[in-house]
Amino acid sequence: MVMAKKSVVELQEYFKTHNKIREQKAHSSKVHSVGWNCDGRRLASGSFDKTVTIFNLEKDRLNKESTYRGHAGSVDQLCWHATQPDLLSTASGDRTVRIWDIRAEKCSHTIPTKGENINITWSPDGNCIAVGNKEDLVTFIDTRTCKIRAEEQFNFEVNEIAWNNTSDLFFLTNGQGAIHILSYPNLELQHVLRAHPGTCICIEFDPTGKYFATGSADALVSLWDAEELACLRVFSRLDWPVRTISFSHDGKLLASASEDLIIDIGHTETGEKIADIPVDAATFTVAWHPKQYLLAFACDDKDGSDRRRDAGNLKVWGWTDSS
């Protein structure tokens, strides 16, 4: 506990000087999803404007690299391959999943699906992409063949989906506040965790494999032991439904965001607040860098010159004045 307290103090001190936000124009409409690739050199954003934008990080500068077009609907969520830094997948309301190869600067595969897709996740072993649609159907795509290997229809509201770090368990959050855990690839129900009194919205595993966390409509974030499936602690500093969460590269920090005008940064081992990030609007996507304390996020901001228009910006927090 002494070591944990030392870690808390050191991190609180660190973010007193590493607390600057840089903003980038990314899209012509609202940003729905942001994510860093596995080596941390690229940051992708997906938008209501149907495009994907790629930024590259060089030392302490973020530069726009390219914009990819092809989806006929909103790009609602994206995720990168866990070990190949050039492969990105996107889920869209146009009933397709796309896999993009950044080296070729184009879409390498388009996989038709049965509904309007809203959630996507790539298995840590890289062999499968799972995508969830508005009708609570989860489709599993074999990335070696780019063919659908399974479809699973659920009779409850499916929100976010995720594999554990060893890719042998598949997790779903649902509208009854529960986490359903299935074996993978057999998709047989193993456990149902009663996590929250309100809708369970988002789920994330930490990179070290020690924890996973869920965010809920009850404004709480619960932190779980990934092996024991036991709730360790609850973060309760937000007042609105928690829409998005992200663990730092070392598993020490958990960012959570909502319609509150702050993003909360909590210490996983103690639950204490490390910092908060002031924002001007609801925040629906956050993502920690895989190697540094840099947090990418996007808010429901309006354009400064035309308040009727979405700003389409993404932001990165964690810089210093000198960076």
Coordinates of C-alpha atoms in Angstrom, one line a residue:
M1 CA 0.0 0.0 0.0
V2 CA 3.0 2.3 0.7
M3 CA 4.2 1.7 -2.9
A4 CA 0.7 2.4 -4.3
K5 CA 0.5 5.7 -2.4
K6 CA 4.0 6.6 -3.7
S7 CA 2.7 5.9 -7.2
V8 CA -0.3 8.1 -6.7
V9 CA 1.7 11.1 -5.5
E10 CA 4.2 10.7 -8.3
L11 CA 1.5 10.5 -11.0
Q12 CA -0.4 13.5 -9.5
E13 CA 2.8 15.5 -9.6
Y14 CA 3.6 14.4 -13.2
F15 CA 0.2 15.6 -14.5
K16 CA 0.6 19.0 -12.9
T17 CA 3.1 19.8 -15.7
H18 CA 1.9 17.3 -18.3
N19 CA -1.7 18.7 -18.7
K20 CA -1.8 20.6 -21.9
I21 CA -4.3 19.7 -24.6
R22 CA -3.6 19.9 -28.4
E23 CA -6.5 20.0 -30.8
Q24 CA -6.5 18.8 -34.4
K25 CA -9.1 19.3 -37.1
A26 CA -9.9 15.8 -38.2
H27 CA -13.4 15.7 -39.8
S28 CA -16.2 17.8 -41.1
S29 CA -18.6 16.2 -38.6
K30 CA -18.7 14.6 -35.2
V31 CA -15.8 12.2 -34.2
H32 CA -17.2 8.9 -33.0
S33 CA -14.1 6.9 -32.3
V34 CA -10.4 7.4 -31.7
G35 CA -7.6 4.8 -31.3
W36 CA -3.8 4.5 -31.4
N37 CA -2.0 1.7 -33.3
C38 CA 0.1 -0.8 -31.3
D39 CA 3.4 1.0 -31.8
G40 CA 1.9 4.4 -30.9
R41 CA 3.1 6.1 -34.1
R42 CA -0.4 6.6 -35.6
L43 CA -3.7 7.8 -34.3
A44 CA -7.0 7.1 -36.2
S45 CA -10.4 8.7 -35.9
G46 CA -13.7 7.7 -37.4
S47 CA -16.6 10.1 -37.9
F48 CA -20.2 10.7 -38.8
D49 CA -18.9 12.2 -42.0
K50 CA -18.2 8.6 -43.2
T51 CA -14.4 9.0 -43.3
V52 CA -11.4 7.7 -41.4
T53 CA -8.5 10.1 -40.7
I54 CA -5.0 9.0 -39.8
F55 CA -2.5 11.1 -37.9
N56 CA 1.2 10.3 -37.3
L57 CA 3.1 11.1 -34.1
E58 CA 6.6 12.2 -34.7
K59 CA 8.4 13.0 -31.4
D60 CA 6.0 15.5 -29.9
R61 CA 4.1 16.5 -33.0
L62 CA 0.9 15.1 -34.3
N63 CA 0.5 15.5 -38.1
K64 CA -2.4 14.6 -40.4
E65 CA -1.3 11.8 -42.7
S66 CA -4.3 10.8 -44.8
T67 CA -8.1 10.6 -45.0
Y68 CA -9.8 7.3 -46.1
R69 CA -13.1 7.3 -47.9
G70 CA -15.3 4.4 -48.8
H71 CA -17.9 3.8 -46.1
A72 CA -21.4 4.9 -47.2
G73 CA -22.5 5.5 -43.6
S74 CA -21.2 6.8 -40.3
V75 CA -17.9 5.2 -39.0
D76 CA -19.1 4.4 -35.5
Q77 CA -16.1 2.5 -34.1
L78 CA -12.6 1.5 -35.1
C79 CA -9.9 -0.7 -33.7
W80 CA -6.3 -1.6 -34.7
H81 CA -4.7 -5.0 -35.0
A82 CA -3.0 -5.8 -31.6
T83 CA 0.5 -6.5 -33.1
Q84 CA 0.5 -5.3 -36.7
P85 CA 0.7 -1.5 -36.7
D86 CA -0.5 -1.0 -40.3
L87 CA -3.9 -2.8 -40.0
L88 CA -7.0 -1.0 -39.0
S89 CA -10.7 -2.1 -38.9
T90 CA -13.8 0.0 -38.9
A91 CA -17.5 -0.6 -38.2
S92 CA -20.1 1.4 -40.0
G93 CA -23.8 2.0 -40.3
D94 CA -23.5 1.0 -43.9
R95 CA -23.7 -2.7 -43.0
T96 CA -20.0 -3.4 -43.7
V97 CA -16.7 -3.9 -41.9
R98 CA -13.6 -2.6 -43.6
I99 CA -10.0 -3.5 -43.0
W100 CA -7.5 -0.8 -44.0
D101 CA -3.9 -1.3 -44.8
I102 CA -2.0 1.9 -44.0
R103 CA 1.0 0.9 -46.1
A104 CA -1.2 0.7 -49.2
E105 CA -3.3 3.7 -48.1
K106 CA -6.5 1.9 -49.0
C107 CA -9.1 -0.5 -47.9
S108 CA -7.8 -4.1 -48.3
H109 CA -11.1 -5.9 -47.5
T110 CA -14.8 -5.0 -47.3
I111 CA -16.9 -7.6 -45.4
P112 CA -20.7 -7.2 -45.8
T113 CA -22.7 -7.8 -42.6
K114 CA -26.4 -8.1 -41.7
G115 CA -27.1 -4.8 -39.9
E116 CA -26.0 -1.3 -39.0
N117 CA -22.8 -1.9 -37.1
I118 CA -22.0 0.0 -33.9
N119 CA -19.2 -1.9 -32.1
I120 CA -16.0 -3.6 -33.2
T121 CA -13.1 -5.3 -31.5
W122 CA -10.1 -7.3 -32.8
S123 CA -9.0 -10.4 -30.9
P124 CA -5.6 -10.0 -29.2
D125 CA -4.2 -12.9 -31.2
G126 CA -5.2 -11.1 -34.4
N127 CA -7.2 -13.9 -35.9
C128 CA -10.8 -12.6 -35.5
I129 CA -12.8 -9.4 -35.6
A130 CA -16.1 -9.2 -33.8
V131 CA -18.7 -6.6 -34.8
G132 CA -22.0 -5.9 -33.1
N133 CA -25.0 -4.3 -34.7
K134 CA -28.1 -2.4 -33.6
E135 CA -30.2 -5.7 -33.7
D136 CA -27.9 -7.3 -31.0
L137 CA -26.3 -9.6 -33.6
V138 CA -22.6 -10.2 -33.1
T139 CA -20.7 -11.3 -36.2
F140 CA -17.2 -13.0 -36.0
I141 CA -15.0 -12.5 -39.0
D142 CA -11.9 -14.7 -39.6
T143 CA -9.2 -12.2 -40.5
R144 CA -7.1 -14.9 -42.3
T145 CA -9.8 -15.5 -44.9
C146 CA -11.9 -12.3 -44.3
K147 CA -15.0 -14.6 -44.2
I148 CA -17.7 -14.7 -41.5
R149 CA -17.0 -17.7 -39.3
A150 CA -20.0 -17.3 -36.9
E151 CA -23.0 -15.1 -36.1
E152 CA -24.6 -15.0 -32.6
Q153 CA -28.0 -13.4 -32.1
F154 CA -28.6 -12.3 -28.5
N155 CA -32.0 -11.7 -26.9
F156 CA -30.9 -8.8 -24.9
E157 CA -29.4 -5.4 -25.6
V158 CA -25.7 -5.9 -26.4
N159 CA -23.5 -2.8 -25.9
E160 CA -19.7 -3.1 -26.1
I161 CA -17.8 -6.3 -26.7
A162 CA -14.3 -7.4 -26.0
W163 CA -11.9 -10.4 -25.7
N164 CA -9.8 -11.1 -22.7
N165 CA -6.0 -10.8 -23.4
T166 CA -5.6 -14.5 -24.2
S167 CA -8.4 -14.5 -26.7
D168 CA -10.2 -17.5 -25.1
L169 CA -13.0 -15.6 -23.5
F170 CA -15.5 -13.2 -25.1
F171 CA -17.2 -10.5 -23.0
L172 CA -20.4 -8.6 -23.7
T173 CA -22.0 -5.8 -21.7
N174 CA -25.8 -5.6 -21.7
G175 CA -28.8 -3.4 -21.0
Q176 CA -29.6 -5.2 -17.7
G177 CA -26.3 -4.1 -16.1
A178 CA -24.6 -7.5 -16.6
I179 CA -21.5 -8.8 -18.2
H180 CA -21.9 -12.1 -20.2
I181 CA -18.7 -14.1 -20.6
L182 CA -18.6 -16.7 -23.4
S183 CA -15.9 -19.3 -24.2
Y184 CA -14.1 -18.7 -27.5
P185 CA -14.3 -20.0 -30.1
N186 CA -17.2 -22.2 -28.9
L187 CA -19.3 -19.2 -27.7
E188 CA -20.8 -21.2 -24.8
L189 CA -21.9 -19.1 -21.8
Q190 CA -19.5 -19.4 -18.9
H191 CA -20.5 -16.7 -16.4
V192 CA -23.0 -13.8 -16.0
L193 CA -21.6 -11.1 -13.7
R194 CA -24.2 -8.7 -12.2
A195 CA -22.0 -5.6 -12.5
H196 CA -24.3 -2.6 -12.3
P197 CA -27.9 -1.6 -11.4
G198 CA -28.0 0.4 -14.7
T199 CA -27.2 -0.4 -18.3
C200 CA -23.6 -1.6 -18.7
I201 CA -22.3 0.5 -21.6
C202 CA -18.6 0.0 -22.2
I203 CA -15.8 -2.5 -21.3
E204 CA -12.1 -2.5 -21.6
F205 CA -9.2 -4.8 -20.7
D206 CA -6.0 -3.4 -19.4
P207 CA -2.8 -4.1 -21.4
T208 CA -1.2 -6.0 -18.6
G209 CA -4.1 -8.5 -18.4
K210 CA -4.6 -7.9 -14.7
Y211 CA -7.9 -5.9 -14.9
F212 CA -10.9 -5.2 -16.9
A213 CA -13.3 -2.3 -16.3
T214 CA -16.9 -1.5 -17.2
G215 CA -18.8 1.8 -17.4
S216 CA -22.5 2.1 -16.8
A217 CA -25.5 4.3 -17.1
D218 CA -25.4 4.6 -13.2
A219 CA -22.4 6.9 -13.7
L220 CA -20.1 4.3 -12.1
V221 CA -17.0 2.6 -13.4
S222 CA -16.3 -0.8 -11.8
L223 CA -12.8 -2.4 -11.9
W224 CA -12.5 -6.2 -12.0
D225 CA -9.8 -8.8 -11.4
A226 CA -9.6 -10.5 -14.8
E227 CA -8.6 -13.9 -13.3
E228 CA -10.9 -14.0 -10.3
L229 CA -13.8 -12.2 -12.0
A230 CA -14.2 -10.2 -8.8
C231 CA -15.0 -6.5 -8.5
L232 CA -12.1 -4.8 -6.8
R233 CA -13.4 -1.2 -6.6
V234 CA -15.8 1.4 -8.0
F235 CA -15.0 4.8 -9.3
S236 CA -17.8 7.2 -8.6
R237 CA -16.6 10.7 -9.5
L238 CA -18.8 11.2 -12.6
D239 CA -22.5 12.2 -12.6
W240 CA -23.6 11.1 -16.0
P241 CA -23.7 7.7 -17.8
V242 CA -20.1 6.5 -18.5
R243 CA -19.7 6.2 -22.2
T244 CA -16.1 5.4 -22.7
I245 CA -13.1 4.1 -20.7
S246 CA -9.4 3.4 -21.4
F247 CA -6.5 2.0 -19.5
S248 CA -3.0 3.4 -19.7
H249 CA -0.2 1.3 -21.2
D250 CA 1.0 0.2 -17.7
G251 CA -2.4 -0.5 -16.3
K252 CA -2.0 2.2 -13.6
L253 CA -4.5 4.7 -14.9
L254 CA -8.1 4.5 -16.0
A255 CA -9.7 7.3 -18.0
S256 CA -13.5 7.5 -18.0
A257 CA -15.8 10.0 -19.7
S258 CA -19.4 10.9 -20.1
E259 CA -21.6 14.0 -20.5
D260 CA -19.8 15.5 -17.5
L261 CA -17.5 18.4 -18.4
I262 CA -14.5 16.5 -17.1
I263 CA -12.6 13.3 -18.1
D264 CA -11.7 11.5 -14.9
I265 CA -8.2 9.9 -14.5
G266 CA -8.2 7.4 -11.7
H267 CA -5.5 5.2 -10.1
T268 CA -6.4 1.6 -10.7
E269 CA -4.8 0.2 -7.5
T270 CA -6.2 2.7 -5.1
G271 CA -9.2 4.3 -6.9
E272 CA -7.8 7.8 -6.1
K273 CA -8.1 10.7 -8.5
I274 CA -4.9 11.4 -10.4
A275 CA -6.2 14.2 -12.5
D276 CA -9.2 15.4 -14.4
I277 CA -9.4 17.0 -17.9
P278 CA -11.8 19.9 -18.4
V279 CA -13.9 19.6 -21.5
D280 CA -16.6 21.8 -23.1
A281 CA -19.0 19.1 -24.2
A282 CA -19.9 15.4 -23.8
T283 CA -17.1 13.0 -24.5
F284 CA -17.8 9.7 -26.2
T285 CA -14.4 8.3 -27.0
V286 CA -11.1 8.2 -25.2
A287 CA -7.9 6.2 -25.9
W288 CA -4.5 6.1 -24.0
H289 CA -1.3 5.9 -26.1
P290 CA 0.2 2.4 -25.9
K291 CA 3.6 3.6 -24.6
Q292 CA 3.2 7.1 -23.1
Y293 CA 0.8 9.1 -20.9
L294 CA -1.0 10.7 -23.8
L295 CA -4.8 10.5 -23.9
A296 CA -6.6 11.0 -27.2
F297 CA -10.3 11.9 -27.0
A298 CA -13.1 13.6 -28.9
C299 CA -16.0 15.7 -27.6
D300 CA -19.4 16.6 -29.0
D301 CA -18.0 20.1 -29.7
K302 CA -19.6 22.7 -32.0
D303 CA -17.8 24.7 -34.6
G304 CA -16.7 28.1 -33.2
S305 CA -17.8 30.0 -36.2
D306 CA -21.1 28.1 -36.7
R307 CA -22.7 26.7 -33.6
R308 CA -25.1 24.6 -35.6
R309 CA -22.2 22.5 -37.0
D310 CA -20.1 19.8 -35.2
A311 CA -16.5 20.7 -34.9
G312 CA -15.1 17.3 -36.0
N313 CA -11.9 17.8 -33.9
L314 CA -9.8 15.3 -31.9
K315 CA -7.7 16.2 -28.9
V316 CA -4.7 14.8 -27.2
W317 CA -3.9 15.6 -23.5
G318 CA -0.7 15.0 -21.6
W319 CA 1.7 17.5 -23.3
T320 CA 3.9 20.0 -21.5
D321 CA 4.4 23.7 -22.3
S322 CA 7.8 22.8 -23.9
S323 CA 6.6 19.9 -26.0

